[in-house]
Amino acid sequence: MTDIEDFIRLQALVARFARAVDLRDHEALSALLVPDVTMELLPDIRIEGREALAGMLRDDLVWATTMHSMANVLPELHGDRATVHANVTAVHVSPGGPGKHFDLGARYTFTAVREEGSWLLSRIGIEPVWTTGDDHGMHDH
């Protein structure tokens, strides 16, 4: 596989991650993660393990719907490991109606590993840059 093919596959991996979160597709999300994946939402939220992370998506999200728009997705290849930087604008719509929402701009730093020819996420780092709206439930985990 060439570097450009890996570059494209890593960009697609990040896009599939955002889509699985927005569709609340537990199985699709699980398929993108190594078993001991870690997600850190700075400054104080840490979720460890594929089942815990995918389970949170399935069972614990308080939002009626979300939309994560990824931009400036930039993979850095290091053999069978990669760091992928991305910016995200995320809209979280409250169950109270479409007029109530929490919006977030953040920097994502993903770590991906190649296992048996496929790229999987081993770490998801989220650094909020700005927020607006009602963040009820954002820090319940």
PDB file of C-alpha atoms in Angstrom:
ATOM      1  CA  MET A   1       0.000   0.000   0.000  1.00  0.00           C
ATOM      2  CA  THR A   2       1.313   3.447  -0.855  1.00  0.00           C
ATOM      3  CA  ASP A   3       1.403   6.398   1.501  1.00  0.00           C
ATOM      4  CA  ILE A   4      -1.367   8.106  -0.487  1.00  0.00           C
ATOM      5  CA  GLU A   5      -3.601   5.032  -0.126  1.00  0.00           C
ATOM      6  CA  ASP A   6      -2.977   5.028   3.635  1.00  0.00           C
ATOM      7  CA  PHE A   7      -3.615   8.773   3.737  1.00  0.00           C
ATOM      8  CA  ILE A   8      -7.009   8.294   2.067  1.00  0.00           C
ATOM      9  CA  ARG A   9      -7.895   5.292   4.251  1.00  0.00           C
ATOM     10  CA  LEU A  10      -7.090   7.265   7.398  1.00  0.00           C
ATOM     11  CA  GLN A  11      -9.222  10.195   6.268  1.00  0.00           C
ATOM     12  CA  ALA A  12     -12.064   7.742   5.585  1.00  0.00           C
ATOM     13  CA  LEU A  13     -11.564   6.155   9.025  1.00  0.00           C
ATOM     14  CA  VAL A  14     -12.127   9.528  10.704  1.00  0.00           C
ATOM     15  CA  ALA A  15     -15.182  10.202   8.522  1.00  0.00           C
ATOM     16  CA  ARG A  16     -16.627   6.762   9.385  1.00  0.00           C
ATOM     17  CA  PHE A  17     -16.036   7.487  13.082  1.00  0.00           C
ATOM     18  CA  ALA A  18     -18.037  10.744  12.889  1.00  0.00           C
ATOM     19  CA  ARG A  19     -20.801   9.039  10.896  1.00  0.00           C
ATOM     20  CA  ALA A  20     -21.092   6.150  13.361  1.00  0.00           C
ATOM     21  CA  VAL A  21     -21.362   8.602  16.262  1.00  0.00           C
ATOM     22  CA  ASP A  22     -24.022  10.682  14.497  1.00  0.00           C
ATOM     23  CA  LEU A  23     -26.039   7.622  13.468  1.00  0.00           C
ATOM     24  CA  ARG A  24     -25.520   6.059  16.911  1.00  0.00           C
ATOM     25  CA  ASP A  25     -24.369   2.937  15.130  1.00  0.00           C
ATOM     26  CA  HIS A  26     -22.827   0.873  17.932  1.00  0.00           C
ATOM     27  CA  GLU A  27     -21.681  -1.912  15.610  1.00  0.00           C
ATOM     28  CA  ALA A  28     -20.116   0.415  13.035  1.00  0.00           C
ATOM     29  CA  LEU A  29     -18.278   2.298  15.780  1.00  0.00           C
ATOM     30  CA  SER A  30     -17.044  -0.911  17.406  1.00  0.00           C
ATOM     31  CA  ALA A  31     -15.634  -2.068  14.061  1.00  0.00           C
ATOM     32  CA  LEU A  32     -13.403   1.036  13.926  1.00  0.00           C
ATOM     33  CA  LEU A  33     -11.817   0.605  17.369  1.00  0.00           C
ATOM     34  CA  VAL A  34      -9.146  -1.602  18.914  1.00  0.00           C
ATOM     35  CA  PRO A  35     -10.366  -3.412  22.057  1.00  0.00           C
ATOM     36  CA  ASP A  36      -8.367  -1.174  24.442  1.00  0.00           C
ATOM     37  CA  VAL A  37      -9.175   2.152  22.751  1.00  0.00           C
ATOM     38  CA  THR A  38      -9.075   5.294  24.896  1.00  0.00           C
ATOM     39  CA  MET A  39     -11.094   8.463  24.388  1.00  0.00           C
ATOM     40  CA  GLU A  40     -10.120  11.603  26.267  1.00  0.00           C
ATOM     41  CA  LEU A  41     -12.289  14.709  26.214  1.00  0.00           C
ATOM     42  CA  LEU A  42     -10.180  17.383  27.863  1.00  0.00           C
ATOM     43  CA  PRO A  43     -10.037  18.392  30.585  1.00  0.00           C
ATOM     44  CA  ASP A  44     -11.631  15.617  32.632  1.00  0.00           C
ATOM     45  CA  ILE A  45     -13.398  12.834  30.738  1.00  0.00           C
ATOM     46  CA  ARG A  46     -11.679   9.536  29.940  1.00  0.00           C
ATOM     47  CA  ILE A  47     -13.383   6.436  28.569  1.00  0.00           C
ATOM     48  CA  GLU A  48     -11.403   3.222  28.197  1.00  0.00           C
ATOM     49  CA  GLY A  49     -12.232   0.197  26.084  1.00  0.00           C
ATOM     50  CA  ARG A  50     -14.206  -0.458  22.915  1.00  0.00           C
ATOM     51  CA  GLU A  51     -17.284  -1.760  24.732  1.00  0.00           C
ATOM     52  CA  ALA A  52     -17.392   1.201  27.113  1.00  0.00           C
ATOM     53  CA  LEU A  53     -17.036   3.729  24.301  1.00  0.00           C
ATOM     54  CA  ALA A  54     -19.503   2.054  21.943  1.00  0.00           C
ATOM     55  CA  GLY A  55     -21.831   1.360  24.886  1.00  0.00           C
ATOM     56  CA  MET A  56     -21.838   5.048  25.799  1.00  0.00           C
ATOM     57  CA  LEU A  57     -22.946   5.785  22.258  1.00  0.00           C
ATOM     58  CA  ARG A  58     -25.694   3.192  22.480  1.00  0.00           C
ATOM     59  CA  ASP A  59     -26.930   3.745  26.037  1.00  0.00           C
ATOM     60  CA  ASP A  60     -25.848   7.046  27.529  1.00  0.00           C
ATOM     61  CA  LEU A  61     -26.057   9.876  25.034  1.00  0.00           C
ATOM     62  CA  VAL A  62     -28.611  12.430  26.153  1.00  0.00           C
ATOM     63  CA  TRP A  63     -28.819  14.273  22.821  1.00  0.00           C
ATOM     64  CA  ALA A  64     -31.753  13.837  20.426  1.00  0.00           C
ATOM     65  CA  THR A  65     -29.281  13.953  17.541  1.00  0.00           C
ATOM     66  CA  THR A  66     -25.778  15.111  16.722  1.00  0.00           C
ATOM     67  CA  MET A  67     -23.885  16.228  13.643  1.00  0.00           C
ATOM     68  CA  HIS A  68     -20.089  16.125  13.599  1.00  0.00           C
ATOM     69  CA  SER A  69     -18.466  17.876  10.621  1.00  0.00           C
ATOM     70  CA  MET A  70     -14.779  17.001  10.262  1.00  0.00           C
ATOM     71  CA  ALA A  71     -12.380  19.313   8.428  1.00  0.00           C
ATOM     72  CA  ASN A  72      -8.659  19.671   7.814  1.00  0.00           C
ATOM     73  CA  VAL A  73      -8.129  15.939   8.349  1.00  0.00           C
ATOM     74  CA  LEU A  74      -4.366  15.489   8.242  1.00  0.00           C
ATOM     75  CA  PRO A  75      -2.850  12.019   8.725  1.00  0.00           C
ATOM     76  CA  GLU A  76       0.810  11.626   9.697  1.00  0.00           C
ATOM     77  CA  LEU A  77       2.109   8.142   8.873  1.00  0.00           C
ATOM     78  CA  HIS A  78       4.626   6.304  11.051  1.00  0.00           C
ATOM     79  CA  GLY A  79       4.759   2.811   9.546  1.00  0.00           C
ATOM     80  CA  ASP A  80       1.887   0.795  11.025  1.00  0.00           C
ATOM     81  CA  ARG A  81       0.889   3.687  13.290  1.00  0.00           C
ATOM     82  CA  ALA A  82      -0.519   7.071  12.413  1.00  0.00           C
ATOM     83  CA  THR A  83      -1.560  10.287  14.074  1.00  0.00           C
ATOM     84  CA  VAL A  84      -4.552  11.986  12.476  1.00  0.00           C
ATOM     85  CA  HIS A  85      -5.338  15.604  13.279  1.00  0.00           C
ATOM     86  CA  ALA A  86      -8.770  17.027  12.490  1.00  0.00           C
ATOM     87  CA  ASN A  87     -10.987  19.955  13.352  1.00  0.00           C
ATOM     88  CA  VAL A  88     -14.622  19.303  14.185  1.00  0.00           C
ATOM     89  CA  THR A  89     -17.713  21.402  14.484  1.00  0.00           C
ATOM     90  CA  ALA A  90     -20.303  19.407  16.395  1.00  0.00           C
ATOM     91  CA  VAL A  91     -23.945  20.263  16.942  1.00  0.00           C
ATOM     92  CA  HIS A  92     -25.758  18.443  19.773  1.00  0.00           C
ATOM     93  CA  VAL A  93     -29.544  18.883  19.626  1.00  0.00           C
ATOM     94  CA  SER A  94     -31.380  18.675  22.927  1.00  0.00           C
ATOM     95  CA  PRO A  95     -34.291  16.280  23.419  1.00  0.00           C
ATOM     96  CA  GLY A  96     -36.182  19.459  24.381  1.00  0.00           C
ATOM     97  CA  GLY A  97     -36.441  20.467  20.742  1.00  0.00           C
ATOM     98  CA  PRO A  98     -34.415  21.681  17.793  1.00  0.00           C
ATOM     99  CA  GLY A  99     -34.172  25.201  19.188  1.00  0.00           C
ATOM    100  CA  LYS A 100     -32.053  23.975  22.100  1.00  0.00           C
ATOM    101  CA  HIS A 101     -28.592  22.751  21.290  1.00  0.00           C
ATOM    102  CA  PHE A 102     -24.981  22.710  22.344  1.00  0.00           C
ATOM    103  CA  ASP A 103     -22.351  23.503  19.715  1.00  0.00           C
ATOM    104  CA  LEU A 104     -18.679  22.699  19.966  1.00  0.00           C
ATOM    105  CA  GLY A 105     -15.560  23.431  17.953  1.00  0.00           C
ATOM    106  CA  ALA A 106     -12.695  21.121  18.824  1.00  0.00           C
ATOM    107  CA  ARG A 107      -9.365  19.736  17.738  1.00  0.00           C
ATOM    108  CA  TYR A 108      -9.278  15.952  17.458  1.00  0.00           C
ATOM    109  CA  THR A 109      -6.084  13.946  17.634  1.00  0.00           C
ATOM    110  CA  PHE A 110      -6.587  10.316  16.694  1.00  0.00           C
ATOM    111  CA  THR A 111      -4.041   7.549  16.976  1.00  0.00           C
ATOM    112  CA  ALA A 112      -4.558   4.727  14.500  1.00  0.00           C
ATOM    113  CA  VAL A 113      -2.852   1.371  14.163  1.00  0.00           C
ATOM    114  CA  ARG A 114      -2.757  -0.965  11.206  1.00  0.00           C
ATOM    115  CA  GLU A 115      -3.911  -4.471  12.145  1.00  0.00           C
ATOM    116  CA  GLU A 116      -4.158  -7.196   9.519  1.00  0.00           C
ATOM    117  CA  GLY A 117      -4.147  -4.589   6.745  1.00  0.00           C
ATOM    118  CA  SER A 118      -6.876  -2.368   8.226  1.00  0.00           C
ATOM    119  CA  TRP A 119      -6.576   0.895  10.127  1.00  0.00           C
ATOM    120  CA  LEU A 120      -8.277   1.045  13.548  1.00  0.00           C
ATOM    121  CA  LEU A 121      -8.479   3.801  16.146  1.00  0.00           C
ATOM    122  CA  SER A 122      -6.549   3.236  19.374  1.00  0.00           C
ATOM    123  CA  ARG A 123      -6.920   6.726  20.869  1.00  0.00           C
ATOM    124  CA  ILE A 124      -9.327   9.606  20.377  1.00  0.00           C
ATOM    125  CA  GLY A 125      -8.261  12.896  21.899  1.00  0.00           C
ATOM    126  CA  ILE A 126     -10.704  15.804  21.906  1.00  0.00           C
ATOM    127  CA  GLU A 127      -9.619  19.316  22.851  1.00  0.00           C
ATOM    128  CA  PRO A 128     -12.529  21.785  22.902  1.00  0.00           C
ATOM    129  CA  VAL A 129     -11.683  25.203  21.471  1.00  0.00           C
ATOM    130  CA  TRP A 130     -15.065  26.923  21.778  1.00  0.00           C
ATOM    131  CA  THR A 131     -18.590  26.096  22.911  1.00  0.00           C
ATOM    132  CA  THR A 132     -21.978  27.729  22.840  1.00  0.00           C
ATOM    133  CA  GLY A 133     -25.427  26.733  24.086  1.00  0.00           C
ATOM    134  CA  ASP A 134     -26.643  24.416  26.837  1.00  0.00           C
ATOM    135  CA  ASP A 135     -24.124  21.665  27.547  1.00  0.00           C
ATOM    136  CA  HIS A 136     -26.464  19.620  29.799  1.00  0.00           C
ATOM    137  CA  GLY A 137     -25.226  16.076  29.895  1.00  0.00           C
ATOM    138  CA  MET A 138     -21.916  16.821  28.193  1.00  0.00           C
ATOM    139  CA  HIS A 139     -19.928  16.062  31.322  1.00  0.00           C
ATOM    140  CA  ASP A 140     -21.969  13.244  32.854  1.00  0.00           C
ATOM    141  CA  HIS A 141     -19.453  10.510  31.931  1.00  0.00           C
TER     142      HIS A 141
END
